[in-house]
XYZ file of C-alpha atoms in Angstrom:
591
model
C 28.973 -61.155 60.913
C 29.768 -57.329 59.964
C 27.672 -56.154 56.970
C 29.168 -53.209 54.916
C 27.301 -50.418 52.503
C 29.583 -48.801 50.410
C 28.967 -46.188 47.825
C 28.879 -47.712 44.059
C 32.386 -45.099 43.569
C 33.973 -47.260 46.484
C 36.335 -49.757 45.273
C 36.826 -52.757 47.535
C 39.286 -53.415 50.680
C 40.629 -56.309 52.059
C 39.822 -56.946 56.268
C 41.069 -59.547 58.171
C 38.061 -61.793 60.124
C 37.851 -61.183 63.841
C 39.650 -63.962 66.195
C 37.892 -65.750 68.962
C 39.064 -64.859 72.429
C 39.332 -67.569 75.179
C 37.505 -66.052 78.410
C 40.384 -64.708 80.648
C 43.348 -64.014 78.079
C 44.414 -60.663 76.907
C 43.385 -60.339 73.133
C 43.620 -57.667 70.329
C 40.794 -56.919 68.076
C 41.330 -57.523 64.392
C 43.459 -54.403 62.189
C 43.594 -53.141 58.840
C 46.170 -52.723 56.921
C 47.220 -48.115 56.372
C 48.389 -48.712 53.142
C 44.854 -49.670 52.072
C 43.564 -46.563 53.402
C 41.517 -44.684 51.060
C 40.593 -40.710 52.246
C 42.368 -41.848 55.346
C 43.706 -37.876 55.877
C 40.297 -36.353 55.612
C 38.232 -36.511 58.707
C 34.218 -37.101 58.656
C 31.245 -37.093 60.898
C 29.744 -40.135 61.488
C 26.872 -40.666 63.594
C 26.911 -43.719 65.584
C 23.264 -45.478 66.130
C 23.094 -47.907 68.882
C 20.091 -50.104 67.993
C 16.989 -47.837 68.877
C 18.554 -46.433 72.068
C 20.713 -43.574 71.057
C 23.028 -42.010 68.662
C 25.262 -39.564 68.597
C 27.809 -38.034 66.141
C 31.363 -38.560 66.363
C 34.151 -37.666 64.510
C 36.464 -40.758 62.613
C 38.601 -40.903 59.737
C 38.132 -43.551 56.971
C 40.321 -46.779 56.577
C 39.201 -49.187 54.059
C 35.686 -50.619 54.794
C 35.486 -49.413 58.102
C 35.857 -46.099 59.965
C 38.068 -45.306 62.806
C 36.563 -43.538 65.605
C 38.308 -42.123 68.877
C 38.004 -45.488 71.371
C 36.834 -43.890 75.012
C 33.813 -42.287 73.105
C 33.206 -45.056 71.351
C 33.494 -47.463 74.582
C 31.405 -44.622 76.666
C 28.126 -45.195 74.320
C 28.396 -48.678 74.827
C 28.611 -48.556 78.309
C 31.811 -50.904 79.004
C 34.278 -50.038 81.420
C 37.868 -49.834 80.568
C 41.155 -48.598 82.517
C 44.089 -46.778 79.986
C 47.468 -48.006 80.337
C 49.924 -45.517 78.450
C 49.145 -45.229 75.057
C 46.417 -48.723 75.665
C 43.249 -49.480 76.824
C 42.098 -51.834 78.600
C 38.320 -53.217 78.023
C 36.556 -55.587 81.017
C 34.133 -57.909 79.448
C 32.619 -58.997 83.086
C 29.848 -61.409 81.238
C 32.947 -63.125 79.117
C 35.387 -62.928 82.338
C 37.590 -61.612 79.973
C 39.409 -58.364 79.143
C 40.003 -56.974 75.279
C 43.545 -55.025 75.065
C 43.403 -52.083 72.450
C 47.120 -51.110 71.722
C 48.831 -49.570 68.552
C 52.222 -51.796 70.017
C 50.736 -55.198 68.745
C 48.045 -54.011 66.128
C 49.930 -51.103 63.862
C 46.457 -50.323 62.622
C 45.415 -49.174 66.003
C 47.306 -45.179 66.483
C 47.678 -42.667 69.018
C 45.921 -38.972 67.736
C 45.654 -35.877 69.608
C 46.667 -38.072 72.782
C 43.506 -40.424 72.238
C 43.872 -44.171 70.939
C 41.818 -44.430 67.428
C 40.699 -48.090 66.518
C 38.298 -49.359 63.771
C 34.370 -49.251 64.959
C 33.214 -51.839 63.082
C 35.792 -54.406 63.694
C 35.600 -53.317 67.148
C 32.231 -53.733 67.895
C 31.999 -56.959 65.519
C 34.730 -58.530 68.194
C 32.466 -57.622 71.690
C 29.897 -59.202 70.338
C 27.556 -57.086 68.450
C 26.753 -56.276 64.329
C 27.733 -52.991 62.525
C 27.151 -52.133 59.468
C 28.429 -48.601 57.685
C 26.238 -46.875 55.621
C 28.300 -44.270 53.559
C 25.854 -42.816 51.858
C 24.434 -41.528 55.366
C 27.547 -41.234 57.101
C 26.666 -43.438 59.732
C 27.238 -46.918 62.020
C 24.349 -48.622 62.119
C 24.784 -50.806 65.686
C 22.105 -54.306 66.174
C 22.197 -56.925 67.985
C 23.340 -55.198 71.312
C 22.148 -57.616 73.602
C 25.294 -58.727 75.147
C 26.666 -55.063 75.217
C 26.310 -53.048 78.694
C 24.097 -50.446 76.998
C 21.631 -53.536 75.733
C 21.765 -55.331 79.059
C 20.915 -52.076 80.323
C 17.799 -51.219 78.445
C 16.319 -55.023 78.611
C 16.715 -54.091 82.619
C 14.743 -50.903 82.344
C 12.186 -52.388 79.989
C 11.741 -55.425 82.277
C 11.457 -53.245 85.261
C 8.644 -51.264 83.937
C 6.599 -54.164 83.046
C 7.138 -55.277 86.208
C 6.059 -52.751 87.940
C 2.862 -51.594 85.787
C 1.980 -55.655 86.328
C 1.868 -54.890 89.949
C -0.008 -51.542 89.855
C -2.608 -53.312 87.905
C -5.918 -54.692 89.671
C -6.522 -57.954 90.442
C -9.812 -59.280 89.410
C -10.816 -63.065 90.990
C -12.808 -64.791 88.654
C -16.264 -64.773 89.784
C -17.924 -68.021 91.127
C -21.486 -68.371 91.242
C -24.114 -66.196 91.809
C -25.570 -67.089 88.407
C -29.180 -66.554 88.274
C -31.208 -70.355 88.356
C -30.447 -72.512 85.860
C -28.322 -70.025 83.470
C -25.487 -71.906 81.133
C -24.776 -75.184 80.299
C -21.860 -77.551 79.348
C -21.785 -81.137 77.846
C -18.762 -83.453 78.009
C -19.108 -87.249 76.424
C -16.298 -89.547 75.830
C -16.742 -93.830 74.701
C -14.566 -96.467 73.817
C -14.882 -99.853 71.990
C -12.557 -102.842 72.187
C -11.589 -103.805 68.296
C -12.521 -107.901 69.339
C -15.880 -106.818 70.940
C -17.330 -103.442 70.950
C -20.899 -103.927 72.676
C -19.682 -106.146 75.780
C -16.490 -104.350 76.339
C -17.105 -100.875 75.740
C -17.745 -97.923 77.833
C -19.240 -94.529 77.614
C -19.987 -91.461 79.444
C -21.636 -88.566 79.156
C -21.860 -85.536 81.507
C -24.040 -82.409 81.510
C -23.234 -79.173 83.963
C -25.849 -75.990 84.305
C -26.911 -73.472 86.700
C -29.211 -74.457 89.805
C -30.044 -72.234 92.515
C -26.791 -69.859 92.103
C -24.939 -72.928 92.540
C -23.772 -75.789 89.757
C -25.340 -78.864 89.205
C -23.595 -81.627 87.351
C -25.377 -85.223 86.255
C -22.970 -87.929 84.669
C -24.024 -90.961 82.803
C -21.515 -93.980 82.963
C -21.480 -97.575 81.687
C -18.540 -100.769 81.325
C -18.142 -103.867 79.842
C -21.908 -104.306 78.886
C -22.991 -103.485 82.785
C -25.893 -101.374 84.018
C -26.132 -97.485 83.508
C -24.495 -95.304 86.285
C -26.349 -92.244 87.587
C -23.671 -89.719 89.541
C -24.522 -86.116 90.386
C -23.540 -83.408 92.919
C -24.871 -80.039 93.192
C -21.940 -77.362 94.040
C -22.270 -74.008 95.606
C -19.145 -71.467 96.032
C -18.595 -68.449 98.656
C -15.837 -66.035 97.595
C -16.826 -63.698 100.458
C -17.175 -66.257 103.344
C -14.724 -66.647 105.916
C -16.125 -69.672 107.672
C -17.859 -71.731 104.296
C -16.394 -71.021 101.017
C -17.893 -74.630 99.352
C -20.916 -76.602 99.986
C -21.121 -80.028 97.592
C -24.194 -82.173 98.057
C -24.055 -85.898 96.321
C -21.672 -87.794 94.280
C -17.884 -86.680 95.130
C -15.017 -86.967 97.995
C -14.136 -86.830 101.293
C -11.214 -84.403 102.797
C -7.973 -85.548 104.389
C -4.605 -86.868 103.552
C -6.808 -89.922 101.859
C -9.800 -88.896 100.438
C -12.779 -91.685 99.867
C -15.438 -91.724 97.095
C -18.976 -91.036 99.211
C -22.202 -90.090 98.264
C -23.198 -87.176 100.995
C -22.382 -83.988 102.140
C -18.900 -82.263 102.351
C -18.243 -78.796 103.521
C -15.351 -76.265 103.421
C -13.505 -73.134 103.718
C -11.142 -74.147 101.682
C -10.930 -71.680 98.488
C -12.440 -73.161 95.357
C -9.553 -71.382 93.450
C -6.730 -71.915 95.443
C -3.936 -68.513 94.280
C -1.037 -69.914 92.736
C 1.593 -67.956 95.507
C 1.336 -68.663 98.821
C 3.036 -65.839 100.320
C 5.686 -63.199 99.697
C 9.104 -64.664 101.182
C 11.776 -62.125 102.554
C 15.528 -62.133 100.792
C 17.943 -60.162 102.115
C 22.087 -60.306 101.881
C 24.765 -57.444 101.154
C 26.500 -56.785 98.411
C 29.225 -53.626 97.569
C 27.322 -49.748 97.870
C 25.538 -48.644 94.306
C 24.846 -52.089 93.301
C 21.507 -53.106 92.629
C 20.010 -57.163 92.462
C 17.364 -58.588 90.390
C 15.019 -61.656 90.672
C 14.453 -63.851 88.076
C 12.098 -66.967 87.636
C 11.670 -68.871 84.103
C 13.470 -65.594 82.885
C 10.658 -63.060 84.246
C 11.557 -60.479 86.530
C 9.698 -61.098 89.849
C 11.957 -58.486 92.523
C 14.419 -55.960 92.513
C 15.933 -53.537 94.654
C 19.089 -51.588 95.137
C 22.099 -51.629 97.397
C 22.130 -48.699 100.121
C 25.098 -47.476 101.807
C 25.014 -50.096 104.602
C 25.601 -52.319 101.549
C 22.363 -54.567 102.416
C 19.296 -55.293 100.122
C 15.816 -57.014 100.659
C 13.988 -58.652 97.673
C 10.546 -59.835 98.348
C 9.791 -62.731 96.759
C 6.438 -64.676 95.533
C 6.442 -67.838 96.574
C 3.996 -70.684 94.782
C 3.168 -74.039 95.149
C 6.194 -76.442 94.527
C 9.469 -75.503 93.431
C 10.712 -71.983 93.091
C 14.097 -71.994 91.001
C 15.123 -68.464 91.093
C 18.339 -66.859 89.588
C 19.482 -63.774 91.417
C 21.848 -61.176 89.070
C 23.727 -58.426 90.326
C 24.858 -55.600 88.795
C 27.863 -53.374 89.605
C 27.760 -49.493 88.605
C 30.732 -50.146 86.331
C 29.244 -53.127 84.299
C 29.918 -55.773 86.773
C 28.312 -59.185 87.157
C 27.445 -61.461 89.507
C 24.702 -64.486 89.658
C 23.866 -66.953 92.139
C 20.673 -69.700 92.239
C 18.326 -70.226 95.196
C 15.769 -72.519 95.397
C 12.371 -72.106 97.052
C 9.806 -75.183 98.035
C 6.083 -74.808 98.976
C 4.523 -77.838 99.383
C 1.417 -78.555 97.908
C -0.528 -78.935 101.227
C 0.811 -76.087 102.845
C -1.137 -73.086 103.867
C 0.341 -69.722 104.737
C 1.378 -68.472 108.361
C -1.657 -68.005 110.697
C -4.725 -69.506 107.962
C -6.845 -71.903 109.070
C -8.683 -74.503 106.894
C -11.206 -77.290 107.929
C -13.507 -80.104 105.619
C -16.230 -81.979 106.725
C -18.128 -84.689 104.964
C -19.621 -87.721 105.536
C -21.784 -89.804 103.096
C -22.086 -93.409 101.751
C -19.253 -95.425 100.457
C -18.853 -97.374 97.323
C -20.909 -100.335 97.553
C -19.019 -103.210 98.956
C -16.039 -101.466 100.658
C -18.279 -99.914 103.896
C -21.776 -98.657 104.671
C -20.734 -94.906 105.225
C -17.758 -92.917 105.895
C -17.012 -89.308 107.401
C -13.926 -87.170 108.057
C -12.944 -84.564 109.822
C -10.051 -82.805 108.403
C -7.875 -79.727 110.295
C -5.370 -77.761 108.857
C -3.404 -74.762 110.419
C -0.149 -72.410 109.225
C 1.645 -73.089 112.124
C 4.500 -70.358 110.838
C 6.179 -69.656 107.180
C 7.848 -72.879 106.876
C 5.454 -75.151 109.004
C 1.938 -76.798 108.259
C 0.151 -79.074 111.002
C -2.515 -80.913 110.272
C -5.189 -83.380 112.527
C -8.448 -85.453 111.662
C -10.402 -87.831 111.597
C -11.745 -91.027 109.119
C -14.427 -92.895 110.319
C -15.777 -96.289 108.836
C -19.242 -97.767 109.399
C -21.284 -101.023 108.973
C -23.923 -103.124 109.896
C -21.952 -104.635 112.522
C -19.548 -102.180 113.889
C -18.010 -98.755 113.646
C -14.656 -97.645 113.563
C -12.493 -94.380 113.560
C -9.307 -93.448 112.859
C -7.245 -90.239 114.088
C -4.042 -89.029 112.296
C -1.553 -86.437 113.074
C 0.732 -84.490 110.295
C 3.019 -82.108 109.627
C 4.692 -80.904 106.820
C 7.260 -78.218 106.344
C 10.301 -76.330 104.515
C 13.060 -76.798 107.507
C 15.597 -75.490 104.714
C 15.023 -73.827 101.633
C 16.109 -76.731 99.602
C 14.230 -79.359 101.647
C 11.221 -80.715 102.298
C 9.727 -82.727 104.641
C 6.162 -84.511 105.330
C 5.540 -86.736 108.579
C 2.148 -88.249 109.397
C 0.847 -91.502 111.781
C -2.646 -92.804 111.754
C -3.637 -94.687 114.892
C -3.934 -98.350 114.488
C -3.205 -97.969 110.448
C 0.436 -96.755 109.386
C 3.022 -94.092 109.785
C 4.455 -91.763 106.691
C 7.460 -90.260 105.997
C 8.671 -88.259 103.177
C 11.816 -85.900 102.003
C 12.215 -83.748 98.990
C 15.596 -82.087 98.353
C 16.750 -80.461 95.868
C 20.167 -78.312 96.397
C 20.211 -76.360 92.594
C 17.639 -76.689 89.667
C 19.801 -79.481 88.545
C 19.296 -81.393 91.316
C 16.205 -83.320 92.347
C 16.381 -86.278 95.357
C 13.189 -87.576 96.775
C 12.582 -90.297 99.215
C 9.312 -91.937 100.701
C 8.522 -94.614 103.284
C 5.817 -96.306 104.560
C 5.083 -98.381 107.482
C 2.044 -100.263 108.137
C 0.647 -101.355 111.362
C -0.339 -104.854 112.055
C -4.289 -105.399 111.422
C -4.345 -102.147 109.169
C -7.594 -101.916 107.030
C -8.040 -101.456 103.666
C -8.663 -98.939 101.825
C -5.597 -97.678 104.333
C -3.394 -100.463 103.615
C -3.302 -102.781 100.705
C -3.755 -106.172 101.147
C -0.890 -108.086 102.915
C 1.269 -104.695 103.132
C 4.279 -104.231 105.426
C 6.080 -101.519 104.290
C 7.364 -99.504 101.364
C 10.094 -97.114 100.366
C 10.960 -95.332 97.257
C 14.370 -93.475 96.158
C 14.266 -91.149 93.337
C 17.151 -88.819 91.979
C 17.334 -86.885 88.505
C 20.276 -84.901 87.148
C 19.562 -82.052 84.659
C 23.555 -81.144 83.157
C 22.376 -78.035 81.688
C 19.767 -77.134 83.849
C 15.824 -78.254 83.986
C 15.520 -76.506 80.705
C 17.937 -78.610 79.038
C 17.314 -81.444 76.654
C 19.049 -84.073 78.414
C 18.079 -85.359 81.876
C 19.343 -88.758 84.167
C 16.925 -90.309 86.265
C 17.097 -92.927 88.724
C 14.997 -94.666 90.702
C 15.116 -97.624 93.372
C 11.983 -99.101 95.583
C 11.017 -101.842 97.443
C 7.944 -103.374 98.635
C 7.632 -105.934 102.145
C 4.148 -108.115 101.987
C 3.145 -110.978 103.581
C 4.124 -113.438 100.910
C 6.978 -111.821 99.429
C 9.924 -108.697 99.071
C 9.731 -106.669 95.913
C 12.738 -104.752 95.278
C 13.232 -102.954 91.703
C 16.277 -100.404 90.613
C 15.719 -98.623 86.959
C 18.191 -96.073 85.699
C 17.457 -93.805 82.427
C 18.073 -90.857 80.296
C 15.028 -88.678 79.415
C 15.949 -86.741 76.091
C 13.587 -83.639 74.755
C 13.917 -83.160 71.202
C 12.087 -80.766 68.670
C 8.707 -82.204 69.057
C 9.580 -85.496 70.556
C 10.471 -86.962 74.098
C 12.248 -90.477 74.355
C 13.168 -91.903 77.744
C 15.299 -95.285 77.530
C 16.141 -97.418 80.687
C 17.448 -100.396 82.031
C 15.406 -102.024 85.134
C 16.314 -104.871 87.275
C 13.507 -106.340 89.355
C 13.867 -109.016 92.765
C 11.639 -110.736 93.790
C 12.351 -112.700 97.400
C 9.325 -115.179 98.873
C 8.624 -114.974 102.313
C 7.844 -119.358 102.982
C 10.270 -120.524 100.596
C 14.511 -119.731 100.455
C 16.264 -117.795 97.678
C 15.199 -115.410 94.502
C 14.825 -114.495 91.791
C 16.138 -111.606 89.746
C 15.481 -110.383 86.054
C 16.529 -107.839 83.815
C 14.679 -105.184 81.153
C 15.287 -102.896 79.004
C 12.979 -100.307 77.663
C 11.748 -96.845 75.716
C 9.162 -94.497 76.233
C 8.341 -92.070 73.191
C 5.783 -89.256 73.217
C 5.351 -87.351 70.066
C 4.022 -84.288 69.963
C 1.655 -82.450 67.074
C 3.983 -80.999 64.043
C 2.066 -78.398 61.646
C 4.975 -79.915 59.135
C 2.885 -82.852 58.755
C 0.587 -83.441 56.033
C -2.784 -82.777 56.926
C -3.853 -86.095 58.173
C -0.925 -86.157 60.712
C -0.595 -82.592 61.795
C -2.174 -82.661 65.128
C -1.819 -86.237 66.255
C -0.312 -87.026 69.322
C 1.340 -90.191 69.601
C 2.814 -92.184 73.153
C 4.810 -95.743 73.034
C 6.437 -97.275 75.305
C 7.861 -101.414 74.976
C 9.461 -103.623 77.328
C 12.051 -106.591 76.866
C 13.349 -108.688 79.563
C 17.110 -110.123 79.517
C 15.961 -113.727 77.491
C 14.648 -110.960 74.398
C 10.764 -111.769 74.844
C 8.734 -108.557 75.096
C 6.813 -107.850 78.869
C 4.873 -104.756 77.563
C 3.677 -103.033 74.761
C 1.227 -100.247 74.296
C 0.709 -97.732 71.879
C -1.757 -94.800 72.067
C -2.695 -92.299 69.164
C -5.097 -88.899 69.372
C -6.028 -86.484 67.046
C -8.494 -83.471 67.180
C -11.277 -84.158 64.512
C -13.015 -80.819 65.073
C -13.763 -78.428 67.710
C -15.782 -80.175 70.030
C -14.408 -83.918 69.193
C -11.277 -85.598 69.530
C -10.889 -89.499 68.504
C -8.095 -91.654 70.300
C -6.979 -95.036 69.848
């Protein structure tokens, strides 16, 4: 919208509204009529302000409510590009994929003085996008809202750049573990629940207490379930930042390492960080690209690398990779306002170390009552390269009668940028496999399967397990940002006694403060002794609901999930609805 300040001597004009151009067709901006022209003879200085960037005094002549200034200087300051054609000009809109003719042949208010093309600033820079407004009584253009012009883009670029690089000049403190002197700090946590038919015999609670013990941490939990005895669980934690060979050292209550870690009351030591960083490592980009061009990384709209094109017309970008995916848009710029962008993505799975590191955990303790007497591992891990992570161990079993142990082999990788890929066989218990793909931030494909030996144990197999594979896809139209998302999934499960097979397909819509996810599902079920099966249908929502400060007091900052379940017949298979809401600072009450 173009805003106008006129003085209170001014009478008003009539302007015609600006058309909407469709991207790739020739279009003129919007003209005034001469006749309406009031002072149009006399010439003025008017200084043009572009937002807070620059300004500069030109000299224009007065047509109605706007001012007509000479159209080179005027498209100079803003930084587009344009080509003259005879007595036209023009304008390349590279963003738009459009072009803007100027020419005094098809828009009479548009004239040729002193051999330069004159058209009307504000209706001008009201059609490329931006907001004008003339104050007379200054003699002056003031310019907002110059995002989308050249000179805009340009300063966002500069301003992102420079907190980019003071980011990386500044020092980077890791937060300190440990060395506390004995027994400094503490930290409660409690939580308990109560069924509404009968609150003594089916409740639970626990309560936990953390402090400072011999430069180390020592935490003590209380549980209790269903009316049964009291549970006493502790561990005592000490961290190394500056260790290369033992950066943890846990003593009672906790896990075991490996690909399947096991409950165990013992000892478990690592160099493993406590604090894992976020990136990985810094990933090498390079391509070509036209001399005096310069690229720019961008992830979740933060600039991460940039660099500029050399003569040789090649470029290198080093990039920060972190744990999972790493959508990044790439934008190049021309030296005459040109565009270009392009999406990579960049995977780091979560187990993967970087090139050349070596991790290792060792533990071994006593198991849960009634699954084993105790349990170790052994676990190995090694950056084979960039893109590769191999991994070897051990699990080992004992009990009164017998012993038993259980090597496995795995490796897991980025073959592709797009893809990954995890592979693993334990002896004697199963073999893994498992792809991730995902071509553009709209796509996401993931597959998983299973096999499992015959005789495999539990905990490594479930009871009467064969096999098991999953299929997942999702579809984001307007990117992972967007508020509409398609989701898929098919699986299947081979036992002993029977084939489970189950396909559900659903929409997952974000709104203001709200999430709903409907879906159909179909589930098969196929016996192993007897012939035929059986198949039914459901249909169901999921709805989270997030805090709104809208609310009255009393609802402000609840947070709400359903979810419900009919099957094809109409008769509901699940319900379930959960509330919480913050009572004060160090209490929260769910239900």
């Amino acid at each position: 919208m173009t805003a106008t300040r006129r003085p209170a001597s001014a009478s008003p004009s009539s302007a015609s509204p600006s058309s909407s151009a469709a991207p790739g067709i020739h279009t003129e901006i919007p003209t005034y009529d001469p006749g309406t022209a009031q002072s149009g003879d006399e010439p003025i200085g008017v200084e043009l302000r572009i937002g807070h960037l620059a300004a500069r005094t030109l000299v224009g002549r007065r047509v109605g409510d706007d001012i007509v200034l000479p159209a080179a200087e005027l498209l100079d300051l803003l930084g587009f590009r344009y080509s003259a054609r005879g007595d036209s000009i023009v304008v390349e809109r590279p963003r738009e994929s459009s072009t803007l003719v100027l020419s005094p042949r098809r828009s009479p208010g548009l004239v040729m003085q002193d051999q330069a093309l004159q058209v009307p600033a504000v209706a001008l820079l009201d059609r490329l996008g931006a907001r004008a407004t003339v104050l007379w009584d200054e003699s002056a253009i003031q310019v907002d809202r110059i995002d989308s012009l050249p000179v805009g883009l340009q300063s966002r670029r500069r301003r992102a750049r420079e907190r980019f690089l003071h980011d990386e000049s500044a020092p980077f403190a890791p937060p300190a573990i440990g060395g506390r002197p004995a027994g400094a700090g503490f930290a409660l946590d409690y939580s308990a629940a109560a069924s509404s038919d009968a609150a003594l015999s089916r409740g639970s609670y626990q309560v936990g207490l953390t402090n400072g013990l011999l430069t180390g941490r020592l935490y003590t939990q209380l549980t209790a379930a269903g009316g049964g005895p009291t549970r006493v669980r502790g561990d005592w934690l000490k961290v190394w930042s500056d260790r290369q060979w033992i950066r943890q050292l846990r003593v009672g209550d906790g896990i075991t390492g490996g690909p399947r870690p096991r409950a165990a009351r013992g000892v478990v030591a690592t160099n493993a960080p406590y604090a894992r960083p976020i990136v990985v490592e810094e990933l090498p980009f390079t391509g070509s690209l036209p001399p005096d061009w310069s690229i720019e990384a961008y992830r979740a709209g933060q600039l991460v690398s940039f660099d500029s094109v050399g003569r040789d017309g090649r470029y290198a970008l080093s990039l920060p990779v972190r744990y999972g995916e790493n959508p990044t848009e790439f934008v190049a710029y021309g030296p005459f306002g040109e565009v270009r962008t392009f999406n990579r993505t960049f995977r780091a799975l979560p187990e993967m170390l970087p090139g050349g590191v070596f991790e290792y955990s060792a533990g071994v303790g006593q198991c849960e009552p009634g699954t084993c007497s105790a349990t170790g591992n052994l676990d190995l891990r090694y950056g084979a390269s960039r893109r590769w992570t191999l991994r070897a161990g051990l699990d080992g079993d004992w009990d009164r009668n017998q012993s038993s142990g259980h090597p496995y082999l795995s490796a897991l990788g980025t073959p592709v940028n797009a893809l990954g890929v995890e592979l693993e066989t334990m002896r004697g218990q199963s073999d893994r496999a498992g792809l991730r793909f995902e071509p553009t931030p709209r796509w996401r494909l993931t597959a998983d399967w299973i096999g499992y030996q015959e005789g495999a144990q539990a905990p490594y197999a479930p009871p009467g397990g064969r096999s098991a594979w999953t299929l997942a896809g999702r579809f984001a139209p307007t990117g992972p940002a967007g508020r509409l998302v398609w989701e898929g999934r098919a699986s299947s499960t081979a036992r002993t006694t029977e084939t489970r097979t189950e396909l559900q397909v659903g929409v997952a819509a974000r709104g203001a403060s709200a999430f709903v996810r409907p879906y159909v599902r179909a589930e098969r079920m196929a016996p192993q002794s007897v012939s035929g099966s059986t198949t039914n249908g459901y249909l169901g929502v999921e709805v989270t609901a997030l805090p709104r400060a809208a609310l009255p007091a009393l609802l402000a900052d609840v947070w709400l999930r359903a979810d419900g379940e009919v099957d094809s017949h109409g008769a509901a298979s699940r319900a379930s609805v959960t509330a919480s809401k913050n009572l004060v600072a160090v209490a929260r009450l769910e239900a």
